[in-house]
Coordinates of C-alpha atoms in Angstrom, one line a residue:
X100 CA 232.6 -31.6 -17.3
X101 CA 229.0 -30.1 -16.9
X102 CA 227.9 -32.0 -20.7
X103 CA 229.6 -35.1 -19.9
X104 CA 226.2 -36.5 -18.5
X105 CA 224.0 -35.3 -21.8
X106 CA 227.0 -36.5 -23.6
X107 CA 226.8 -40.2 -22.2
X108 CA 223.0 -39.8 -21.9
X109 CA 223.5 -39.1 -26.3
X110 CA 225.7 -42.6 -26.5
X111 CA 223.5 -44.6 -24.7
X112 CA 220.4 -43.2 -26.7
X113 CA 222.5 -43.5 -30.0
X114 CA 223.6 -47.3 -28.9
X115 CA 220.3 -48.1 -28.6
X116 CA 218.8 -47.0 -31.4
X117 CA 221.7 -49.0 -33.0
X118 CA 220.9 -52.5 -31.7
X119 CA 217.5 -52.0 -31.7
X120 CA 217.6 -51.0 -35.6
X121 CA 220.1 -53.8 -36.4
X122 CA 218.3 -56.7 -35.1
X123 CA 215.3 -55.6 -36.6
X124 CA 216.8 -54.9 -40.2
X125 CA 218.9 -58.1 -39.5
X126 CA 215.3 -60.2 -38.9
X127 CA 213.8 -58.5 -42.1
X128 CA 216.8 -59.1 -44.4
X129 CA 217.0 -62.8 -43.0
X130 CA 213.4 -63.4 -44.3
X131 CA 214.3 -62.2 -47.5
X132 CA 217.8 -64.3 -47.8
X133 CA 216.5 -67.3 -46.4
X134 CA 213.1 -67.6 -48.5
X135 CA 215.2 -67.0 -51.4
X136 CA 217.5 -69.8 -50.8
X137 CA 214.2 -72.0 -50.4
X138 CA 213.4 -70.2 -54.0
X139 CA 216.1 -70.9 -55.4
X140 CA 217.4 -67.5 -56.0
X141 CA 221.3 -67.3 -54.4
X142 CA 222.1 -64.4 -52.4
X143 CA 225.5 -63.1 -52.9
X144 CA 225.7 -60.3 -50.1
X145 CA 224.2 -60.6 -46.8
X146 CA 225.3 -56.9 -45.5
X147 CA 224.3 -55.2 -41.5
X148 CA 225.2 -52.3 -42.3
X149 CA 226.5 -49.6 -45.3
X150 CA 229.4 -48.5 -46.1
X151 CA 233.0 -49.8 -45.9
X152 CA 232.9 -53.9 -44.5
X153 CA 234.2 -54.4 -41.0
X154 CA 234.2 -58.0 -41.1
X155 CA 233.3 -60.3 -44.0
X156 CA 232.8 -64.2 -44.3
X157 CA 232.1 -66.2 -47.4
X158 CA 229.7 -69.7 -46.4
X159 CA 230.2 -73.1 -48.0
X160 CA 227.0 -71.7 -50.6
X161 CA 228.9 -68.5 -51.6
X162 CA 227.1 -66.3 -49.3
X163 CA 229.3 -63.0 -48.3
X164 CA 228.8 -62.1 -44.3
X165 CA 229.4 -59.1 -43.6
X166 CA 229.1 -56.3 -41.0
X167 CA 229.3 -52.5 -42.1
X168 CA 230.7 -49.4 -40.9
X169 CA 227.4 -47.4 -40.8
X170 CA 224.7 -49.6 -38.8
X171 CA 221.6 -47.8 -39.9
X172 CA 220.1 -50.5 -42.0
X173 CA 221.0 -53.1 -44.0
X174 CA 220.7 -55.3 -47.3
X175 CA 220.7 -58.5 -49.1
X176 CA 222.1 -58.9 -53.0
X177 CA 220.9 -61.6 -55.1
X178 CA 222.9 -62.9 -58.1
X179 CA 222.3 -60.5 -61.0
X180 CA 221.1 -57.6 -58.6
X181 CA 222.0 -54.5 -60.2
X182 CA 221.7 -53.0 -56.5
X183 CA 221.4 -53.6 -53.2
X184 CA 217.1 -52.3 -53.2
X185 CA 217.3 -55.4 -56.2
X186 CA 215.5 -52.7 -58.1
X187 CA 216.9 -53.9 -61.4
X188 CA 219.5 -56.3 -63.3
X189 CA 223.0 -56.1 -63.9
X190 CA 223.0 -56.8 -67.7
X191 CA 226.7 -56.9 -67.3
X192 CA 226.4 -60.2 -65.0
X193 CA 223.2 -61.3 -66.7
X194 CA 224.2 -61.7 -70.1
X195 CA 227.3 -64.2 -69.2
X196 CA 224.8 -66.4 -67.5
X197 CA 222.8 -69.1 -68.6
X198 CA 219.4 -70.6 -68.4
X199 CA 220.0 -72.7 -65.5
X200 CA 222.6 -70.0 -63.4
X201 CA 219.8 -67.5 -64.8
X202 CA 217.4 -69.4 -62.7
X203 CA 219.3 -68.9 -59.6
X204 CA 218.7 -64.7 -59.8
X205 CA 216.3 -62.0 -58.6
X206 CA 215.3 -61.8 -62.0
X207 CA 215.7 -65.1 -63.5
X208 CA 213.5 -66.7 -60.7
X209 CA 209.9 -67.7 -61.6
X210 CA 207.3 -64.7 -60.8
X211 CA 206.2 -66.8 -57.5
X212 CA 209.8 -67.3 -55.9
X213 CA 210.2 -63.5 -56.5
X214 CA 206.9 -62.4 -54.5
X215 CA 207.4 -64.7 -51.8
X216 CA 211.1 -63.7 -51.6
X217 CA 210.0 -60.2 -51.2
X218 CA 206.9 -60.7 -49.3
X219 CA 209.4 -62.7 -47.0
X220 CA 210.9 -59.4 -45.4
X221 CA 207.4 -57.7 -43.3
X222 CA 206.6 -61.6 -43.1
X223 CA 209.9 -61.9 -40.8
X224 CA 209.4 -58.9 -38.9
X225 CA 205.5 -60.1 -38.0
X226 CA 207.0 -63.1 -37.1
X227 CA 209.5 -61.7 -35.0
X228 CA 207.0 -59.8 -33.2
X229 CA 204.6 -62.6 -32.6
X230 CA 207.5 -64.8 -30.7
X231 CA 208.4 -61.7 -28.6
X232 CA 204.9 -61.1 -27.5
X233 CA 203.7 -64.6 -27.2
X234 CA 207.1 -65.6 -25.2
X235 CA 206.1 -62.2 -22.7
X236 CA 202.9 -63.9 -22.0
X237 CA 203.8 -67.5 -21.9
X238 CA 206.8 -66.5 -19.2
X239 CA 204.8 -63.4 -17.6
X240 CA 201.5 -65.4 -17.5
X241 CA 198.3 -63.5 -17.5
X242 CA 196.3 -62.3 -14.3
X243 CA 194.2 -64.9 -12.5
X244 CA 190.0 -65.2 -13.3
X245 CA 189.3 -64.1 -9.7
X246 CA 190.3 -60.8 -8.1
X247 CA 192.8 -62.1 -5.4
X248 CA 195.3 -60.0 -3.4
X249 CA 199.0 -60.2 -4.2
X250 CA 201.6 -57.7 -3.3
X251 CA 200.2 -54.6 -1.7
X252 CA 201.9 -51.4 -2.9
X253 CA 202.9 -49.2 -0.2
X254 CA 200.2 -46.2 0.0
X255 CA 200.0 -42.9 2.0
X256 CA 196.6 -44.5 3.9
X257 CA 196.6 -48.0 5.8
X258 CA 195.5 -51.1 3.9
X259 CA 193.8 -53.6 5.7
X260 CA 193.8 -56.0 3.1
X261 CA 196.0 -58.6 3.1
X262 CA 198.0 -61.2 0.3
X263 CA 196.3 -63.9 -0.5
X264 CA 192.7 -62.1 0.4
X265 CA 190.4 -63.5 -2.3
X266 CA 187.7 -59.9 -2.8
X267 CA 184.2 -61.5 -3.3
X268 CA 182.5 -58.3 -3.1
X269 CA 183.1 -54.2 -3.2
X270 CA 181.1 -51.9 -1.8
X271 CA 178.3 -54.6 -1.6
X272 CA 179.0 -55.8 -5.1
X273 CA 179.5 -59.0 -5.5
X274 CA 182.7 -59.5 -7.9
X275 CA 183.6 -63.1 -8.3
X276 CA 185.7 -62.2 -11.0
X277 CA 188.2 -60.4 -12.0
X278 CA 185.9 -58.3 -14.9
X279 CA 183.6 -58.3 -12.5
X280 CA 186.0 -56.5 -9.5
X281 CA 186.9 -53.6 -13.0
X282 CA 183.4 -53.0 -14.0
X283 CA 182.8 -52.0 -10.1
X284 CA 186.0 -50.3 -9.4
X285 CA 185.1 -48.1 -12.3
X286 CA 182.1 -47.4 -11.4
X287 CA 182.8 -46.1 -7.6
X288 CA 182.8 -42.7 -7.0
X289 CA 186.0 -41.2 -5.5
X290 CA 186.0 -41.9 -1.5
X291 CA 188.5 -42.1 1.1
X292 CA 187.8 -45.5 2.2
X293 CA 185.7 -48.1 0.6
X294 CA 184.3 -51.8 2.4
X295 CA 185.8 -55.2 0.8
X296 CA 184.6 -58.6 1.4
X297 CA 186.7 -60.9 1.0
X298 CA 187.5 -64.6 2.0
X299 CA 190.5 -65.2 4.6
X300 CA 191.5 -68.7 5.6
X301 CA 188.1 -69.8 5.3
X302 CA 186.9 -66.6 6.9
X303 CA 184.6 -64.7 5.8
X304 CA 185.8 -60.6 6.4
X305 CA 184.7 -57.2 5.6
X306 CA 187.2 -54.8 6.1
X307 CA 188.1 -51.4 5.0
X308 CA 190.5 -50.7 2.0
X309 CA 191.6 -47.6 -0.7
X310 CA 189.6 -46.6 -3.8
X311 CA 190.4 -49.6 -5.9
X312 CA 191.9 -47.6 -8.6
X313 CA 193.8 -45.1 -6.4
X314 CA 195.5 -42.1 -7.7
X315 CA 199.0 -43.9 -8.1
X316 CA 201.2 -44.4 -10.9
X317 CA 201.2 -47.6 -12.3
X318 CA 203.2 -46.8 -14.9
X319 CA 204.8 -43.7 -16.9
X320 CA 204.5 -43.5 -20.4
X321 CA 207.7 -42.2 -22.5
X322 CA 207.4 -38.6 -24.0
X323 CA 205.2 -37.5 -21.4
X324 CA 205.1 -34.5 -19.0
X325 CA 205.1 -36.9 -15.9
X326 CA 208.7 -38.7 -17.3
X327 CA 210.0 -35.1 -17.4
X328 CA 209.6 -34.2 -14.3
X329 CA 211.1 -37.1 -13.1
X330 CA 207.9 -38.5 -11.2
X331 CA 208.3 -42.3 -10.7
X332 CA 206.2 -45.6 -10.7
X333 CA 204.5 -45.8 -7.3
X334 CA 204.6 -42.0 -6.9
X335 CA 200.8 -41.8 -5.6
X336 CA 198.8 -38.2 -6.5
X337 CA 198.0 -36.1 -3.4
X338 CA 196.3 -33.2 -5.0
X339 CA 196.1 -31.6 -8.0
X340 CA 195.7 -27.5 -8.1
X341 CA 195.3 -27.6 -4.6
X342 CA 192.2 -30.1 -5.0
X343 CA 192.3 -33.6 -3.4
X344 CA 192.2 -36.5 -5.4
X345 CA 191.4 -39.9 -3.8
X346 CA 190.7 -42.4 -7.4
X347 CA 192.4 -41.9 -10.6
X348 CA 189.4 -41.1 -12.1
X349 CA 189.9 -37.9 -10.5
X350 CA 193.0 -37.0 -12.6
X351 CA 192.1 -36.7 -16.3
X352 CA 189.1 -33.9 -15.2
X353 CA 191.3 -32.4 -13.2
X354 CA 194.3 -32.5 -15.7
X355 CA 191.8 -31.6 -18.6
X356 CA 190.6 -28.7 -16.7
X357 CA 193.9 -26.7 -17.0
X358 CA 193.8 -26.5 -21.0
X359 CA 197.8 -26.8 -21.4
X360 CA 198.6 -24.7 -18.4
X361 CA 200.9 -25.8 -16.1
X362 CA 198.9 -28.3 -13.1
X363 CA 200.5 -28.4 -9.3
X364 CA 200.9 -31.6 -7.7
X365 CA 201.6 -32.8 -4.7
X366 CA 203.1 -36.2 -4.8
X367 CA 203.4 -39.2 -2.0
X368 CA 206.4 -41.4 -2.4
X369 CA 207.8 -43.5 0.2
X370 CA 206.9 -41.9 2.8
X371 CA 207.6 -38.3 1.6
X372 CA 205.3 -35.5 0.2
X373 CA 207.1 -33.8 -2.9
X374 CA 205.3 -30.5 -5.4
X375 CA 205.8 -30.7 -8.8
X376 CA 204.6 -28.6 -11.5
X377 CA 204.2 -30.3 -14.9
X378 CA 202.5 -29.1 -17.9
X379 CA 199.9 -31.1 -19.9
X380 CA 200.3 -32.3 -23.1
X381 CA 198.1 -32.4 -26.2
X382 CA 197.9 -36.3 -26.9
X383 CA 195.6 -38.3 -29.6
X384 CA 194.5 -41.2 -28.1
X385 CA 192.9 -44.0 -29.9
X386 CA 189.0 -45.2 -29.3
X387 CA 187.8 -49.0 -29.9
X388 CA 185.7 -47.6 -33.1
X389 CA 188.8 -46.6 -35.0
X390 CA 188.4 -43.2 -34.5
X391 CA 190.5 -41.0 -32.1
X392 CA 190.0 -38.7 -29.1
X393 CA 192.3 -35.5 -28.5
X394 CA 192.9 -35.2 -24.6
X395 CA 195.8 -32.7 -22.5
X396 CA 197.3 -35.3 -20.3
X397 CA 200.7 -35.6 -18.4
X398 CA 201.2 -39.7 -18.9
X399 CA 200.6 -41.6 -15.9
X400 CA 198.8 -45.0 -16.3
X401 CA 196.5 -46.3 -13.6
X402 CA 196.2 -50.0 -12.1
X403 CA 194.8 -51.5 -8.7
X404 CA 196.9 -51.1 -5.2
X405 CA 198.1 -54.8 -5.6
X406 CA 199.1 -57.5 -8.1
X407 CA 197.4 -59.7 -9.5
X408 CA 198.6 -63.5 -9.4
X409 CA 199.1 -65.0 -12.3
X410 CA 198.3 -68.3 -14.0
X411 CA 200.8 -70.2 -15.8
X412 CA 200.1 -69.7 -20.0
X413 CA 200.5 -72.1 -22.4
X414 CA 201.8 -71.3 -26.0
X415 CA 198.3 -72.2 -28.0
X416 CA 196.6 -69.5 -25.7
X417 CA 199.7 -67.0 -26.0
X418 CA 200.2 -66.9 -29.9
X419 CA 196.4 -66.2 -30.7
X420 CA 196.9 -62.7 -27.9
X421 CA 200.6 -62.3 -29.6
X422 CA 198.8 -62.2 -33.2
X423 CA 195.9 -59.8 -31.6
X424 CA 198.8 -57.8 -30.6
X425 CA 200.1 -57.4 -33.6
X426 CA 196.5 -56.9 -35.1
X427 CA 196.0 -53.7 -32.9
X428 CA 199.7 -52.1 -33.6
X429 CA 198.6 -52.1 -37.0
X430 CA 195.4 -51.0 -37.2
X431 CA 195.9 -48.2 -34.7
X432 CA 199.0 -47.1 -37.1
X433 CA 196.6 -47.0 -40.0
X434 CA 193.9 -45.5 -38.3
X435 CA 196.6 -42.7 -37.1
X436 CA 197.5 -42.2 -40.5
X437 CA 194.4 -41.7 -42.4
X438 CA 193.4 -39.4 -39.3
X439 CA 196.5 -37.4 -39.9
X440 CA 196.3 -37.0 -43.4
X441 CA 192.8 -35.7 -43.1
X442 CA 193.5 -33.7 -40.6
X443 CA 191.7 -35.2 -37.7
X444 CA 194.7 -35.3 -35.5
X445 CA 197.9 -33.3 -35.4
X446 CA 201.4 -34.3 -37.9
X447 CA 203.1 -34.2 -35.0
X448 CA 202.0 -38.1 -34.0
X449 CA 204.3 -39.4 -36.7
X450 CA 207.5 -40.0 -35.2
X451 CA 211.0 -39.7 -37.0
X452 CA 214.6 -41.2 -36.2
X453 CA 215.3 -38.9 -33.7
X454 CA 212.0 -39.6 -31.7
X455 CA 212.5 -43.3 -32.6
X456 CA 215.8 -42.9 -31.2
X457 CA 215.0 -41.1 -27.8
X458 CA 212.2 -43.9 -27.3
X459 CA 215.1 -46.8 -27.6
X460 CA 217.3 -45.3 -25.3
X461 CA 214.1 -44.3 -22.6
X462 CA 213.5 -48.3 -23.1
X463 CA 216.4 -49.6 -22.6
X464 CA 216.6 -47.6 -19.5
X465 CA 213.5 -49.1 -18.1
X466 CA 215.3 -52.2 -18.3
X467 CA 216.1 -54.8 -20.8
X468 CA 212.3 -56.6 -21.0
X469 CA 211.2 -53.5 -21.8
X470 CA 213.6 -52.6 -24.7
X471 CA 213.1 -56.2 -26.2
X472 CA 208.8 -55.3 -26.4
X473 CA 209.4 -52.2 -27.8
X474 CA 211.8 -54.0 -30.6
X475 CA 209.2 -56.1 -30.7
X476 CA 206.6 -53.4 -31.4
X477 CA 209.0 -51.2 -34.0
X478 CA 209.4 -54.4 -35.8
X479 CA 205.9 -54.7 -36.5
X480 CA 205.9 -51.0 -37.5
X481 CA 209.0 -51.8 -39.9
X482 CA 207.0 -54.7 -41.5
X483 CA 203.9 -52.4 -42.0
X484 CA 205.8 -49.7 -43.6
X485 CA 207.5 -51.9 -45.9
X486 CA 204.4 -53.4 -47.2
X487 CA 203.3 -49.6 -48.1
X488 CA 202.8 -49.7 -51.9
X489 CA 205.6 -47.2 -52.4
X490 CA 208.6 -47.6 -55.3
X491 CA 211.6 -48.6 -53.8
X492 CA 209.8 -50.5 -50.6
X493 CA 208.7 -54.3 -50.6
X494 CA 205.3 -53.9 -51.3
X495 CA 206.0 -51.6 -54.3
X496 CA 207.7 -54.4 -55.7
X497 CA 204.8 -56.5 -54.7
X498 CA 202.5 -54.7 -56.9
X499 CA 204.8 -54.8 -59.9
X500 CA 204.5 -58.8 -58.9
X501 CA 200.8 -58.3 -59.9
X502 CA 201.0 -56.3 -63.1
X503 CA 203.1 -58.9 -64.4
X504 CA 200.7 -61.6 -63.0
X505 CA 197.4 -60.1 -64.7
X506 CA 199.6 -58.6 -68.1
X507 CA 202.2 -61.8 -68.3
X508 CA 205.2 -59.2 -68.7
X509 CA 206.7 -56.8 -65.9
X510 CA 206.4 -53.1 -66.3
X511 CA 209.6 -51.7 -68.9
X512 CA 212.8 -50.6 -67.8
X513 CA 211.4 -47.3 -68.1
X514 CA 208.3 -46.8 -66.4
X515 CA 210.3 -48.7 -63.4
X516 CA 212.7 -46.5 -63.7
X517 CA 210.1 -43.4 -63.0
X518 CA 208.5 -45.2 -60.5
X519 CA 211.2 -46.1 -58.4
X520 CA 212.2 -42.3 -58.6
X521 CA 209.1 -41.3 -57.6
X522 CA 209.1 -43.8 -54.8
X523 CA 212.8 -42.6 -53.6
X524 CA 211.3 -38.5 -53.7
X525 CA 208.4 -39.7 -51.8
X526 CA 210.3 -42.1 -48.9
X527 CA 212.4 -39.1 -49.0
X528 CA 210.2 -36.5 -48.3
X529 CA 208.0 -39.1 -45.3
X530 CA 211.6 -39.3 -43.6
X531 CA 212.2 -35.6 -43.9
X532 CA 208.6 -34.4 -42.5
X533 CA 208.8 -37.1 -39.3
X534 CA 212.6 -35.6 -39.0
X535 CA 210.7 -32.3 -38.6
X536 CA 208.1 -33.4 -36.2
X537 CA 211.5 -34.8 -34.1
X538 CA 212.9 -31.2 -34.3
X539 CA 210.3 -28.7 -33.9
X540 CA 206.6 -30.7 -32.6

């Protein structure tokens, strides 16, 4: 009776990791079936899934449906596919076919239908990504250009602040907007209790407020000390080693300080004082220059003592910050990889099924907008792998595409076969080093 709570905890991580990987290898294998139908090039098998078929249907174009037994991927077979990775022809099927029905294969297809058919996959899961994000910030909206009150967050000290307060100043700084209220918030040194102007029904007011930043916990970020110990958004930092911390700024000294060992806190939330003891953990954080910065943190994320009100977003603003989005995921991921490979940061960043896994099911147990982003953000991570020019992936097959643009002929039977073994040993050897890092980092 004791496991049956790890046990359901295991299902619900497990379930997770299974819709999340299905609609993202569902989106991918769409772009490739439905840019090969533009191509031309008819798709027999449209398969979620491996193994034996759970459910099956046949469309009016000849198209086989169907849903698999083992939900960790999926596929699409063109006509004439010797397999499901289209990574050569079924000479059987081939040679009964002709010029015209030859035209409707993988293989058959002019050299331009193939590529885009291929390309179509990471293009899908991009796209994916960019409608997630962009319909976040067209619903969510984005923070107001002035630094106005909205929603105080309860706090151990009084706030005399009030919603719907528009802060024209800080601290004698004038901040009429809302860069303007960060770059001073930043920029004050820890203190108890620290003067705002503000305007007030047409009122002009200085009155006494928190640090801007205060020591609270805007967030938690997964796989992090903090999570572990079970502290929660709005828990608010007390002390840290016995030290008082007022700002948030406080924490990542004081965190640092401790070199891995085990930090002492003394927590606010809702009224109550609570100790913890968490211990740090080495983290490689990413700078604006490309590079990366090695820090011991325990994963709380900082943020003001109120919301911000939003502004209403419109979808020609939103896609241009969904497409920056997807701009950063990527080139952080590439920047982490060349870092890792030289040694700059630790193996132990790249992430394997089982850490995939555990990060689903911590999503989907922050709630429901959360688990769709971070779909959102493993399909743009799916589309980037698969455009790695590896044998056996999409963009493998892309560069064979452009050998047989510049020579006129594709690589032989051969050499593809090699490569495409070579490409199978290396995916397999990626998958089984990040399977490591899940076990033992």
């Amino acid at each position: 009776m004791g496991l049956l709570p790890d046990f359901g905890n295991l299902l619900f991580t497990v379930g997770a990791f299974i819709v999340a990987l299905s609609i993202i290898v569902t989106v991918h294998e769409y772009g490739h079936y439905i840019v090969g139908r533009w191509s031309g090039i008819h798709a027999e098998v449209f398969s979620v899934g491996f193994g034996p078929v759970l459910f099956k249907r046949t469309d009016k174009r000849g198209t086989q449906w169907q849903i698999a037994a083992l939900p960790f991927g999926g596929y699409v077979k063109f006509l004439g596919d010797a397999n499901a990775a289209s990574a050569g022809a079924d000479e059987a099927v081939m040679s009964h076919l002709d010029a015209g029905q030859r035209r409707h294969t993988m293989h058959g297809a002019p050299l331009w239908a193939r590529a885009a058919t291929i390309f179509a996959g990471p293009a899908f899961n991009f796209l994916f990504s960019i409608a997630v994000f962009a319909g976040f910030i067209a619903v969510q909206g984005l923070p107001a250009d002035q630094p106005r009150v909205g929603q105080i967050f309860p706090l151990p000290q009084t706030v005399t602040l009030e919603e719907g307060d528009l802060i024209t100043a800080v601290d004698g700084r004038p901040t009429p907007e809302l860069s303007d209220f960060y770059t001073v918030a930043n920029e004050i040194e820890p203190v108890a209790t620290v003067p705002y102007t503000v305007e007030r029904d047409g009122a002009v007011l200085t009155v006494e407020g928190p640090h801007p930043i205060p020591a609270r916990a805007a967030g938690i970020a997964l796989a992090s000390a903090a999570r572990d110990a079970g502290m929660q958004t709005g828990d608010v930092v007390l002390s840290v080693d016995g030290a008082p911390v007022l700002a948030f700024s406080q924490l990542p000294p004081l965190v640092g300080a401790a070199g891995g060992e085990p930090v002492a806190l003394e927590i606010w939330r809702d009224g109550a004082v609570i100790d913890l003891s968490l211990t740090p953990r080495r983290t490689d954080l990413p700078l604006a220059d490309g590079g990366f910065e090695t820090r011991w943190l325990i994963g709380l994320q900082s943020g003001t003592f109120f919301e911000h009100p939003v502004r209403n977003v419109g979808l020609t603003e939103a896609l241009p910050l969904a497409v920056g989005q997807i701009g950063t995921i990527v080139s952080n991921s590439i920047s982490g990889l060349y870092h890792m490979i030289t040694g700059a940061i630790s193996t132990c960043n790249l992430s394997g099924p089982v850490g995939i896994a555990e990060t689903s099911g911590e999503m989907a147990k922050d709630g429901l907008a959360s688990f769709i982003w971070f779909i959102a953000v493993l399909s743009t991570a799916v589309g980037l792998l698969n455009l790695f020019p590896i044998p056996i992936l999409d963009g493998g097959h892309l560069v064979f595409h452009a050998y047989e643009a510049v020579r006129g002929k594709p690589p032989s039977d051969r050499v593809m076969g090699a490569l495409m073994t070579t490409g199978l040993v290396l995916l397999g050897a990626m998958m089984l080093f990040a399977l490591g890092n899940d076990l033992f980092c």
